[in-house]
Short mmCIF file of C-alpha atoms in Angstrom, two decimals:
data_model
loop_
_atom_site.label_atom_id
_atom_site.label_comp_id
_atom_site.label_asym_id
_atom_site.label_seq_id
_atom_site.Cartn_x
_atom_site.Cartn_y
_atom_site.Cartn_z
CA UNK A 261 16.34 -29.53 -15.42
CA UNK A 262 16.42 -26.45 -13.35
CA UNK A 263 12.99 -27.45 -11.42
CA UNK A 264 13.81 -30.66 -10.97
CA UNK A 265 17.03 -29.96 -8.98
CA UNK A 266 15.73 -26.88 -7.16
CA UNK A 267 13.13 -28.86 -5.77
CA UNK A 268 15.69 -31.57 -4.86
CA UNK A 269 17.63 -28.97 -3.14
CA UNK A 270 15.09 -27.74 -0.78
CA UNK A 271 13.29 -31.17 -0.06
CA UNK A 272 17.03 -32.55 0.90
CA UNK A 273 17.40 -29.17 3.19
CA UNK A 274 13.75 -29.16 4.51
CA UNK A 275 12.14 -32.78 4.40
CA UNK A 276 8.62 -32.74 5.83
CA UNK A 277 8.18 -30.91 9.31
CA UNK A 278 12.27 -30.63 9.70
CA UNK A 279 14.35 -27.62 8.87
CA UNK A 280 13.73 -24.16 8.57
CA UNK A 281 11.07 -23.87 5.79
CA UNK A 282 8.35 -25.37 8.13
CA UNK A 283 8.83 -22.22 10.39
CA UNK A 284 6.06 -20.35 8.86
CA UNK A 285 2.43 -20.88 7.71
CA UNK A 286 2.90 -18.84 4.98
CA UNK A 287 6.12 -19.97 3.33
CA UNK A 288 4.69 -23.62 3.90
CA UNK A 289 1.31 -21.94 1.84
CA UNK A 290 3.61 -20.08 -0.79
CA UNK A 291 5.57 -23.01 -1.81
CA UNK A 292 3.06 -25.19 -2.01
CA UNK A 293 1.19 -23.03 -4.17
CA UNK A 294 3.97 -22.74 -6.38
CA UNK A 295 4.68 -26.06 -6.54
CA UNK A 296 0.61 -26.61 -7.12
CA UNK A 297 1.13 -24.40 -10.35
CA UNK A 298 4.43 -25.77 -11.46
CA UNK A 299 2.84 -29.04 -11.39
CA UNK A 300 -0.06 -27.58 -13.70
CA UNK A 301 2.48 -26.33 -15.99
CA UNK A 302 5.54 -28.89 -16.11
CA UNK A 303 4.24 -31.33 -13.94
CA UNK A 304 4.64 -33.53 -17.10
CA UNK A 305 8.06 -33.23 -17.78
CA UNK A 306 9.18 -33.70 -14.18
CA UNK A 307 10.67 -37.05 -13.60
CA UNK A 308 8.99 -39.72 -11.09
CA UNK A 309 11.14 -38.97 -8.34
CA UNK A 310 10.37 -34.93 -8.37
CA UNK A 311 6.84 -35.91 -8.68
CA UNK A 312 7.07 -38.09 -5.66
CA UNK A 313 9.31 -35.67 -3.48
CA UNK A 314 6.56 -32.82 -4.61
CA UNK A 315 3.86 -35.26 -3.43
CA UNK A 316 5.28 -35.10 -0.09
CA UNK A 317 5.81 -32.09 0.40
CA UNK A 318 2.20 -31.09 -0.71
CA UNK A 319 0.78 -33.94 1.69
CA UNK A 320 3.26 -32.68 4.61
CA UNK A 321 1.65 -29.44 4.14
CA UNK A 322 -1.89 -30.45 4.13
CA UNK A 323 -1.05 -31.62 7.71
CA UNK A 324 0.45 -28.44 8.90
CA UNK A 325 -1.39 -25.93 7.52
CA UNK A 326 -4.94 -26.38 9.13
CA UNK A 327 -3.23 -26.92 12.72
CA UNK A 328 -1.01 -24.31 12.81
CA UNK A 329 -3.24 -21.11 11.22
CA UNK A 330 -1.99 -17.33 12.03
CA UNK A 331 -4.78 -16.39 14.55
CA UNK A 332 -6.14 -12.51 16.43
CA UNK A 333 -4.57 -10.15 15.45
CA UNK A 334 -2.26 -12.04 13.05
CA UNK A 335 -5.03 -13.10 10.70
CA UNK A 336 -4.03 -10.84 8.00
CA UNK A 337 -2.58 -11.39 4.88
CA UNK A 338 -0.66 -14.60 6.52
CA UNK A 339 -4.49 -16.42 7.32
CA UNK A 340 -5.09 -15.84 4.15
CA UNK A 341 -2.21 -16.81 1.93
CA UNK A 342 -2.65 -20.40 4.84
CA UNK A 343 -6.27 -20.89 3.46
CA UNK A 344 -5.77 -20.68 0.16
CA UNK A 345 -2.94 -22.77 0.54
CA UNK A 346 -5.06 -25.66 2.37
CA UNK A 347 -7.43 -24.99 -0.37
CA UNK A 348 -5.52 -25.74 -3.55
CA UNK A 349 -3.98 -28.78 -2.12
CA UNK A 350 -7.19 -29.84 -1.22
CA UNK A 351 -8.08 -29.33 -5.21
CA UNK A 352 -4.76 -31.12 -6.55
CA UNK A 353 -4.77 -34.02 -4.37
CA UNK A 354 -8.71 -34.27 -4.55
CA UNK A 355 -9.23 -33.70 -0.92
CA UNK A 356 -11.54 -32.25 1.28
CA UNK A 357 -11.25 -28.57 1.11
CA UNK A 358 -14.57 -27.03 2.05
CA UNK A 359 -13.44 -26.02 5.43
CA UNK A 360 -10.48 -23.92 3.98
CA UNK A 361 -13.04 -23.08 1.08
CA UNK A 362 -15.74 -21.44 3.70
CA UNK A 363 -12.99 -19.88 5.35
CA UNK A 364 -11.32 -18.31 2.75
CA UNK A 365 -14.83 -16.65 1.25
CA UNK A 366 -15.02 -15.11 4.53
CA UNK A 367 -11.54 -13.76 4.68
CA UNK A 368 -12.21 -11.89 1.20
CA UNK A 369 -15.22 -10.12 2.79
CA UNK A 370 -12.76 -9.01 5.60
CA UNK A 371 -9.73 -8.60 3.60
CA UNK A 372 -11.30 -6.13 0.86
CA UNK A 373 -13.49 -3.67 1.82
CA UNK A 374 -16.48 -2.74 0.20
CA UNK A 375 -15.49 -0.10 -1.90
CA UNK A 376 -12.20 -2.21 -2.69
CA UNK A 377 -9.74 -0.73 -0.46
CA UNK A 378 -7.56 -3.18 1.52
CA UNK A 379 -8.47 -3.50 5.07
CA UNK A 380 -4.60 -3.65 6.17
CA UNK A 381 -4.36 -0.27 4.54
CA UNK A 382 -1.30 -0.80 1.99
CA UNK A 383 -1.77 -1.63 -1.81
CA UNK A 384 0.73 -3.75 -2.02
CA UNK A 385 -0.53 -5.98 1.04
CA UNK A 386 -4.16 -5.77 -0.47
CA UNK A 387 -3.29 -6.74 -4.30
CA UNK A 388 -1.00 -9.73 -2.62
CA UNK A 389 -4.36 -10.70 -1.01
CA UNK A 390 -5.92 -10.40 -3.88
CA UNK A 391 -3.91 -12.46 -5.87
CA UNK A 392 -4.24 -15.36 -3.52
CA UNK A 393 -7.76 -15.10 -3.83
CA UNK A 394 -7.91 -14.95 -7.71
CA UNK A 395 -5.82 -18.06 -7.81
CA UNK A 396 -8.17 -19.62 -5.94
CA UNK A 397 -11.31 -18.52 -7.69
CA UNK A 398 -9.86 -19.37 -11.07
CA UNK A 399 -8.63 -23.03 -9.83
CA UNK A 400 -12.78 -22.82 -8.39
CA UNK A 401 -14.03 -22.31 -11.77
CA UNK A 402 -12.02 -25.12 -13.51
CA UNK A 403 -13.39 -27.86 -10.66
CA UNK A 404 -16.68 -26.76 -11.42
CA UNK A 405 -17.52 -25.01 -8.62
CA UNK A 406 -16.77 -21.63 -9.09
CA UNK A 407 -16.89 -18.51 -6.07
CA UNK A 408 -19.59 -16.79 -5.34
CA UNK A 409 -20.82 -13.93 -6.94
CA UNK A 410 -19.84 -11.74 -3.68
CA UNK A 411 -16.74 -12.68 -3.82
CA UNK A 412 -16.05 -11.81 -7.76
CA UNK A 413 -17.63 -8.49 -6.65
CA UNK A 414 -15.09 -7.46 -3.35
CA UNK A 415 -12.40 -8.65 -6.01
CA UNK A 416 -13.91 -6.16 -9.10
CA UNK A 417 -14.00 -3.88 -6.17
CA UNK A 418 -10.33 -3.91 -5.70
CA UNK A 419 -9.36 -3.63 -9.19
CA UNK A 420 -11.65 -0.45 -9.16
CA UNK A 421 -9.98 0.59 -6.19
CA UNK A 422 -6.85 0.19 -7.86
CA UNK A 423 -7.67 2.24 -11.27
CA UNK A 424 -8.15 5.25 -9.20
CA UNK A 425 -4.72 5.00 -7.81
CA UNK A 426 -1.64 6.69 -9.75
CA UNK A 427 0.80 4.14 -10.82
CA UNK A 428 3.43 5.20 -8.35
CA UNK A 429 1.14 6.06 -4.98
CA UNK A 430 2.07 3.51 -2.60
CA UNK A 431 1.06 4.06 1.38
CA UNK A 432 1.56 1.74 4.44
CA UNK A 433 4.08 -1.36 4.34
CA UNK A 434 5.76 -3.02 1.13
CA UNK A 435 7.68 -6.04 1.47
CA UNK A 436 7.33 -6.86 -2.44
CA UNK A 437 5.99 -10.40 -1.52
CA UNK A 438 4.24 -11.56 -4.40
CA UNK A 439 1.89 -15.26 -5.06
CA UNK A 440 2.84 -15.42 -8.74
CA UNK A 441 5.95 -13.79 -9.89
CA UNK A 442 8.91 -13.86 -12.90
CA UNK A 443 10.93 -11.26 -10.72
CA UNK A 444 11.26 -7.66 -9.94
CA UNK A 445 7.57 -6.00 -10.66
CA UNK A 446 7.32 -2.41 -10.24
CA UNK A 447 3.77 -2.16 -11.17
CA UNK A 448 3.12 -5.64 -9.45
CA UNK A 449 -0.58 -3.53 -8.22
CA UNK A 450 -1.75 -2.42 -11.36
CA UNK A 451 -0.75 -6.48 -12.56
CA UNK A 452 -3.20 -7.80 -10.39
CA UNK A 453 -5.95 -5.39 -11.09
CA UNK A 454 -6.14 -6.14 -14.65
CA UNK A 455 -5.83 -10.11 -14.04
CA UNK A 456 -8.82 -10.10 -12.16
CA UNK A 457 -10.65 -7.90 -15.12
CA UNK A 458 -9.23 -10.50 -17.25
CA UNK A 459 -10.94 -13.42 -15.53
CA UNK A 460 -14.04 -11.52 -14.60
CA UNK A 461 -14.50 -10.37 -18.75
CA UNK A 462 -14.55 -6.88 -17.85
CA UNK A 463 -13.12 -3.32 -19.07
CA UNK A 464 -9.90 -2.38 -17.62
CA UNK A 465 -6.22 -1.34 -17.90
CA UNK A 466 -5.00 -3.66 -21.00
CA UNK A 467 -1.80 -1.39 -21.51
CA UNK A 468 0.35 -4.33 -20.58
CA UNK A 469 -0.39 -7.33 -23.24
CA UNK A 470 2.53 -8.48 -22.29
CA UNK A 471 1.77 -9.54 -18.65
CA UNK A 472 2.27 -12.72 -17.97
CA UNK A 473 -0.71 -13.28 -15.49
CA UNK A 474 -2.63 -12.87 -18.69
CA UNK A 475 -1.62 -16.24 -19.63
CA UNK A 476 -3.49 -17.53 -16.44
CA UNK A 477 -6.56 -15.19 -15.71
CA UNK A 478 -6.67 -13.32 -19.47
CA UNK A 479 -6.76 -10.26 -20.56
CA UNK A 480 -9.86 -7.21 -19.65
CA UNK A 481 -12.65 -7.44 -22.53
CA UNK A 482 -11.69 -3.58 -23.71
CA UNK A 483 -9.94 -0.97 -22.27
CA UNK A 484 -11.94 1.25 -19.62
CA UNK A 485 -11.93 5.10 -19.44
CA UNK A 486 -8.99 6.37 -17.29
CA UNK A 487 -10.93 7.53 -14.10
CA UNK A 488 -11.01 11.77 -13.66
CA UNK A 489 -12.20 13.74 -10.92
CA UNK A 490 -12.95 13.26 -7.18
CA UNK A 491 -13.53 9.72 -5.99
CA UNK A 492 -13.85 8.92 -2.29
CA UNK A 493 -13.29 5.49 -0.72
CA UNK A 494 -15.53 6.03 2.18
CA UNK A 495 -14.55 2.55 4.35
CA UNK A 496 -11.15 2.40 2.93
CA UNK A 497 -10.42 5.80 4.34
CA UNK A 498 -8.47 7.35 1.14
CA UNK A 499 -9.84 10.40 -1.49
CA UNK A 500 -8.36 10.94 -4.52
CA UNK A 501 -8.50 13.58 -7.55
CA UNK A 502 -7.16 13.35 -10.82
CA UNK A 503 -7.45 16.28 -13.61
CA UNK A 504 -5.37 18.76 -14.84
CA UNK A 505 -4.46 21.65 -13.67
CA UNK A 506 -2.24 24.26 -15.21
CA UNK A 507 -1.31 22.16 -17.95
CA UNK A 508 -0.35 19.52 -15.99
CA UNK A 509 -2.09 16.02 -15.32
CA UNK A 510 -2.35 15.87 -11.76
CA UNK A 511 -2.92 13.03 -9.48
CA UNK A 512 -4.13 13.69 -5.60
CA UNK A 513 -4.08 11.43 -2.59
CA UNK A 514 -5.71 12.43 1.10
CA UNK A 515 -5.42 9.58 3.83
CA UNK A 516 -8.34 9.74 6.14
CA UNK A 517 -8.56 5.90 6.90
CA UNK A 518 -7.86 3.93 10.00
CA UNK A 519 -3.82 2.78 11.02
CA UNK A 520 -4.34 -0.54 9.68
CA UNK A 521 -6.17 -3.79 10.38
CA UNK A 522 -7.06 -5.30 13.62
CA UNK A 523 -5.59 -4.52 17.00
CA UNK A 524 -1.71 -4.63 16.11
CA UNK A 525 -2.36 -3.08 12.95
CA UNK A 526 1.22 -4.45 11.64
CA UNK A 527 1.47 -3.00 8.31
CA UNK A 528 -0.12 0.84 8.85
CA UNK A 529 1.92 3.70 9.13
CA UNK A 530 0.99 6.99 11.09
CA UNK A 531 0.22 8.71 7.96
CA UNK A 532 -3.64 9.89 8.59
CA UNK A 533 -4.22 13.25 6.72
CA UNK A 534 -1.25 12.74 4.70
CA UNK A 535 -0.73 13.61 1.21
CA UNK A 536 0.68 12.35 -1.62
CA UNK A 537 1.10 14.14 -5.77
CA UNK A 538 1.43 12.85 -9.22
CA UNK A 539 2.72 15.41 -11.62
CA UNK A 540 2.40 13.94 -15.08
CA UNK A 541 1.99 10.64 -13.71
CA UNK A 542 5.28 11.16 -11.93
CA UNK A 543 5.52 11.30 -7.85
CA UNK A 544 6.24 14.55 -6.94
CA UNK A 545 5.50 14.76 -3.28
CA UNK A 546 5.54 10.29 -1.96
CA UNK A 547 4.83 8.06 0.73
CA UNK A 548 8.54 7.47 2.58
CA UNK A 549 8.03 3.77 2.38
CA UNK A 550 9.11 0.87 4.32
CA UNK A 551 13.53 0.06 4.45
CA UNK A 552 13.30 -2.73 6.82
CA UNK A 553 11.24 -5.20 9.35
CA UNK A 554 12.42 -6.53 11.92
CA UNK A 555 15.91 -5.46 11.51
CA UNK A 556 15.24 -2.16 10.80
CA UNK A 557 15.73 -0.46 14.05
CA UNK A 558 15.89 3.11 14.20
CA UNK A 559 14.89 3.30 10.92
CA UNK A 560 11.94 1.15 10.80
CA UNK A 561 10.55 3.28 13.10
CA UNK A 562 11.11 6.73 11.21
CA UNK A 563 10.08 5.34 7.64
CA UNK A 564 6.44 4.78 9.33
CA UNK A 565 5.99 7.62 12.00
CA UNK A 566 4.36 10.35 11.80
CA UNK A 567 7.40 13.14 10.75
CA UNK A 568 8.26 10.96 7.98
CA UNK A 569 5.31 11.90 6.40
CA UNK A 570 3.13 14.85 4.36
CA UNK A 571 1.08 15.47 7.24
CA UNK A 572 1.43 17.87 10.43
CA UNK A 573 3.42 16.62 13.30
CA UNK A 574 3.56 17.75 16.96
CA UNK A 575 6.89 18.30 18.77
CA UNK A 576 8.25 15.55 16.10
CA UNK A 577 5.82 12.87 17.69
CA UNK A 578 3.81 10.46 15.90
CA UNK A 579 0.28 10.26 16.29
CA UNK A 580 -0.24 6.72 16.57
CA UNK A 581 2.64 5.31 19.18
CA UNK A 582 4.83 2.51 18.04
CA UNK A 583 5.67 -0.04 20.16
CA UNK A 584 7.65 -2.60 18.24
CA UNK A 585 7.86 -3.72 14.42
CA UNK A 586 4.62 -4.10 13.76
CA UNK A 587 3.24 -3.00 17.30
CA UNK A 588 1.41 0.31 18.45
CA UNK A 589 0.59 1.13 21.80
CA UNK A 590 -1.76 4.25 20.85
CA UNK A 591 -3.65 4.54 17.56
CA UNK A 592 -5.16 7.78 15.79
CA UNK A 593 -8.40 7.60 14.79
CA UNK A 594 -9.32 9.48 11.68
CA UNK A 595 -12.73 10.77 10.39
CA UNK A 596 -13.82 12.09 7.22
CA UNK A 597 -15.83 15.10 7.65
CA UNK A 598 -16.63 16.48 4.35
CA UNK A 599 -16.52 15.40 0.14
CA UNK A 600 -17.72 17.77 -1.91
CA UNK A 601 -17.08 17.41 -5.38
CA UNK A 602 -17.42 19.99 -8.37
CA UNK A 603 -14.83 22.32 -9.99
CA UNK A 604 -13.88 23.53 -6.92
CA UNK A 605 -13.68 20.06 -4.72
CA UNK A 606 -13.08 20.47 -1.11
CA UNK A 607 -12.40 17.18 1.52
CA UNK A 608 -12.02 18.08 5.40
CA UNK A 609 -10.99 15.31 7.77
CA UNK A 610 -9.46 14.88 11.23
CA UNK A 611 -7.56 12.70 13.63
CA UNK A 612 -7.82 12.18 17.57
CA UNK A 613 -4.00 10.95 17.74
CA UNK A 614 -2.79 14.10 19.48
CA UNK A 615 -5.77 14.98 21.85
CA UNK A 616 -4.47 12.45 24.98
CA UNK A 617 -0.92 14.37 25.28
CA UNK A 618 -1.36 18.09 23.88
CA UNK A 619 -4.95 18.17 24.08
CA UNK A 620 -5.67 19.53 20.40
CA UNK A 621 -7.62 17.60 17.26
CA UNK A 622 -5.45 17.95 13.99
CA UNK A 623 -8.14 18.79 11.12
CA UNK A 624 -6.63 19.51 7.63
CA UNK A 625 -9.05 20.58 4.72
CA UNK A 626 -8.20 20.31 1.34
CA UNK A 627 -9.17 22.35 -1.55
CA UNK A 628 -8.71 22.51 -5.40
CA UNK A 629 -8.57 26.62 -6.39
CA UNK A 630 -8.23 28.17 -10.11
CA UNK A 631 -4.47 27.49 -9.70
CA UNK A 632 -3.94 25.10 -7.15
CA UNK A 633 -4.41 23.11 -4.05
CA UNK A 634 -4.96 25.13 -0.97
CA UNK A 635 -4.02 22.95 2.47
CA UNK A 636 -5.79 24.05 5.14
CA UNK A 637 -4.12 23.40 8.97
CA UNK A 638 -5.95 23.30 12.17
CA UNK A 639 -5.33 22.49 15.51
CA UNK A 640 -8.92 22.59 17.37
CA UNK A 641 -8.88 23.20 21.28
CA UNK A 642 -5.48 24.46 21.37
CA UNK A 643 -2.48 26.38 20.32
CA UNK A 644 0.79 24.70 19.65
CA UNK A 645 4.03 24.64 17.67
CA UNK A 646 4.41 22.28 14.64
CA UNK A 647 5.77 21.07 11.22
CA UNK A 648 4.38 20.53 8.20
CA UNK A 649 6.06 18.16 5.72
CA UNK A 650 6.25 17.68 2.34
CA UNK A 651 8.54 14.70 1.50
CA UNK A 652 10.06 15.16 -1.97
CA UNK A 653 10.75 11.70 -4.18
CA UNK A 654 13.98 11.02 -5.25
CA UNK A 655 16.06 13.21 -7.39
CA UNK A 656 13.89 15.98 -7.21
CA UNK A 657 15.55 19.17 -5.62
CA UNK A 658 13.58 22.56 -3.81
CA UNK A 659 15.17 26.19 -4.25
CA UNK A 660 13.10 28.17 -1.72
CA UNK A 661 12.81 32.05 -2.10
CA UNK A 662 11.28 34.11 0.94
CA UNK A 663 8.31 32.01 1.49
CA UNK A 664 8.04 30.13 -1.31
CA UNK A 665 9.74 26.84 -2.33
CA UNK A 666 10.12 25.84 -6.22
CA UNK A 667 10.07 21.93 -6.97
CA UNK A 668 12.62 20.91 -9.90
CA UNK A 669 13.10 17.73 -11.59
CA UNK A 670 16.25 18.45 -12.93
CA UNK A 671 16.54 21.98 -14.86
CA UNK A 672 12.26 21.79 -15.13
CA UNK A 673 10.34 23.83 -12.83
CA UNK A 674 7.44 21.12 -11.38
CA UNK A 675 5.21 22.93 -8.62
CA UNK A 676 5.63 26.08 -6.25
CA UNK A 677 4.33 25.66 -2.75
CA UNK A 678 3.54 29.10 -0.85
CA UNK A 679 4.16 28.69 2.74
CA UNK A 680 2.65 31.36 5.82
CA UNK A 681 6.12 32.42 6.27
CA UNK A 682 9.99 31.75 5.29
CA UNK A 683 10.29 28.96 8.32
CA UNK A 684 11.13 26.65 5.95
CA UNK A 685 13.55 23.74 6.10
CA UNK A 686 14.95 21.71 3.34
CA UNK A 687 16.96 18.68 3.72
CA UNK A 688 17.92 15.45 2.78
CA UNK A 689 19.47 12.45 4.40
CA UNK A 690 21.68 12.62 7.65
CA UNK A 691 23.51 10.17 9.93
CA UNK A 692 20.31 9.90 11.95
CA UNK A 693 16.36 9.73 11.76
CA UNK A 694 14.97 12.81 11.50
CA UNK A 695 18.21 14.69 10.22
CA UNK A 696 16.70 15.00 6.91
CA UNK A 697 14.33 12.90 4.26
CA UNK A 698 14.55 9.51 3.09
CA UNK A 699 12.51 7.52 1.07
CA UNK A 700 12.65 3.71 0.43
CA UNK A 701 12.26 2.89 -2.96
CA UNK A 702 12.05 -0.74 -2.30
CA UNK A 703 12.28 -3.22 0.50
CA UNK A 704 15.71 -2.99 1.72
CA UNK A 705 17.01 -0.05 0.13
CA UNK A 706 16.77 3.73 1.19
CA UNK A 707 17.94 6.91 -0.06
CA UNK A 708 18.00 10.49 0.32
CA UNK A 709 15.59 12.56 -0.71
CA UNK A 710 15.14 16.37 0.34
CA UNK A 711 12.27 17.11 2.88
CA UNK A 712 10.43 20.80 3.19
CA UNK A 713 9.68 21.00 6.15
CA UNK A 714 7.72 24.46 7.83
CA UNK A 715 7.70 24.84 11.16
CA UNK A 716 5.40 27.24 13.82
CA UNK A 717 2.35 28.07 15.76
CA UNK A 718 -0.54 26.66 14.35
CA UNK A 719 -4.01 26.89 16.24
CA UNK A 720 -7.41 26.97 15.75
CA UNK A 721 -7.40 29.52 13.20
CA UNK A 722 -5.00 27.32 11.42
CA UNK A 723 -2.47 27.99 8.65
CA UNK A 724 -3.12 27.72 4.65
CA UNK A 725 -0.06 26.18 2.21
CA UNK A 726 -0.62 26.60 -1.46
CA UNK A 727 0.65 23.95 -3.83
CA UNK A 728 0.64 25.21 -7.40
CA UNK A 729 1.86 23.16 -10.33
CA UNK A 730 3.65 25.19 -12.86
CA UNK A 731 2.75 24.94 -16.74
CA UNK A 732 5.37 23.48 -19.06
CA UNK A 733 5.06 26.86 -21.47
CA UNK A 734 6.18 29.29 -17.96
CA UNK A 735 9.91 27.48 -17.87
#
């Protein structure tokens, strides 16, 4: 069968501790996990000699794994993904696993925040953690000795986290790695939340029977009310509204969190005050994403600076200052400063990431009006010229009149954003970083997309942008 002579491929390419697939801790944790579950579900019908060539490979990795762990300020979503390895090989070849078991409850502490967020500040990153950890906690509860209850909690947490979000906000890094997949997953976040309300018997998102990780973890006991309003995600570092507005279902994203996780922070981008908007559940103003790693170049840098960004940039520079892939020399530091909520919801925050060279605090308060969201920019302690971005998603086009821009998705008027001035530039793509916008609708894959961009003196008594969705009935 197919199993039996992919897994004879790879052993005869990569016998134990020789070849290219023993490179990494967390390929050696990956495969073994899926071998682990093929095993559970066609270990059966596997002949004796893919049993015994699995066997090895599962015992070779025992070895490795626990002598080789990612460590500082790697101990991220690799550490992870190690322990839970060591862990369910432990379980299937009835070894002992306690070490990797202790370990990996303290990871999820780290790993997922209190109020669910992901500590490495990407969804993606944090739902892949959170996947690993399921696994684990479901393999737990069939030995017998299930999590504990703190840990079911950080992972209901998450899923929480995750019904806030609109189905297509995405922030920080993306490399689409996955623990248990059939292929491409564009809603591979939302998949994970409502496994882990399917294992923990609770209400959730059960709009996808269909899902396969509902043949491993269930299905949630009922659906749950879609969330509405202002929620804020105090440690996580992200606010979000959802309600209509104009006749339109809106959905609201301010980042006010840290870069990322510990002191490399590999997977943040520069992003703090940023913005992203859901009209009709479709992204309207979006998160650049992430092209490429390692050889991204040019290009990895721009899809996670500053510019790239709906946020305000100085002089094109970044706040935080990359230095390498997943390096940063510098790092903003962003504080909330105010969350009111009520009809007329207001959230202030600022950043520290351009005090050192221009000597100025960015602050940018946001605020829901009869009509529309008011942006509010500051510069405290100085005066100096800037942009303002709003990066458009793909195939959606701007027509700007005097000072005010019109977003269309095709022929259908979307949103009108009211700028100071007519300063405004609007561009897509361009031989070059910077040129004009990009977005990156998947790991290795970019395309144009047009970016507004306004550009001026901003200073203390700051500058106000007006984002107004327009009502289906005023085309």
């Amino acid at each position: 069968m197919a199993i039996e002579a992919a897994i004879d491929s790879w052993h005869s390419a990569n016998p134990p501790f020789r070849g290219g697939g023993w490179a990494s801790g967390i390929e050696v944790a990956l495969r073994a996990i899926s071998l682990i579950v093929t095993l559970d579900l066609v270990g059966d019908r596997l002949d004796a000699a893919t049993r015994q060539q699995v066997g090895e490979i599962l015992a070779a990795s025992a070895y490795w794994l626990p002598r080789f762990p990612s460590r500082f300020s790697s101990a991220n979503n690799h550490l992870v993904a190690e322990l839970a390895g060591e862990y369910l090989i432990g379980l299937a070849l009835g070894t002992e696993a306690d070490a990797a078991r202790g370990a990996l409850l303290a990871e999820t502490r780290k790993q997922i925040l209190a109020d669910g967020a992901g500590a490495e500040q990407t969804p993606t990153y944090a739902a892949f953690t959170a996947e690993l950890i399921l696994l684990c906690a479901a393999a737990a509860r069939q030995g017998g000795a299930p999590f504990p209850s703190p840990v079911e909690a950080r992972l209901a947490a998450f899923a929480n986290f995750v019904g806030w979000l609109p189905p297509a906000a995405g922030f920080g890094d993306n490399d689409e790695g996955r623990v248990l997949t059939l292929g491409d997953e564009p809603g591979y976040v939302q998949s994970v939340a409502a496994a882990i309300h399917g294992f923990l018997r609770m209400p959730g998102d059960a709009s996808k029977p269909d899902d396969f990780r509902a043949l491993f973890f269930g299905t949630p006991s009922e659906p749950a009310p879609v969330p509405h309003g202002l929620q804020t995600f105090t440690q996580g570092g992200l606010s979000v509204w959802r309600g209509e507005m104009n006749g339109r279902s809106i959905d609201l994203t301010f980042d006010h969190g840290p870069l990322g996780y510990l002191s490399i922070a590999a997977h943040g981008h520069a992003d703090a005050l940023s913005l992203t908007l859901c009209i009709d559940g479709e992204p309207v103003l979006v998160d650049p994403g992430t092209w490429l790693y390692g050889s991204g170049g040019v290009w990895r840098d721009w899809f996670r600076s500053t510019p790239a960004h709906n946020t305000l940039n100085i002089e094109g520079k970044s706040q935080s200052i990359i230095a390498g892939e997943f390096n940063w020399s510098h790092k903003a530091v962003a504080t909330l400063m105010d969350s009111e909520p009520g009809t007329h919801w207001k959230l202030r925050a600022r950043h520290d990431g351009y005090r050192s060279r221009f000597g100025v605090v960015h602050q940018r308060t946001v605020t829901q009006q009869a009509d529309g969201i008011l942006v509010a920019d500051q510069l405290l302690g100085g005066r100096r010229v800037a942009e303002v971005v709003f990066q458009l998603a793909a195939g959606l086009s701007a027509n700007q009149q005097a000072n005010t821009v019109t977003v269309l998705r095709g022929d259908e008027p979307l949103m009108a954003i009211r700028f100071p001035d007519a300063a405004v530039e609007i561009r897509a793509g361009g031989d070059a970083p910077g040129q004009g916008g990009w977005v990156s609708p998947r790991f290795g894959a970019r395309q144009p997309a047009e970016r507004i961009a306004w550009r001026g003196e901003v200073g203390e008594d700051g500058i106000k942008i007006h984002l107004a969705p327009i009502s289906p009935s005023q085309r």
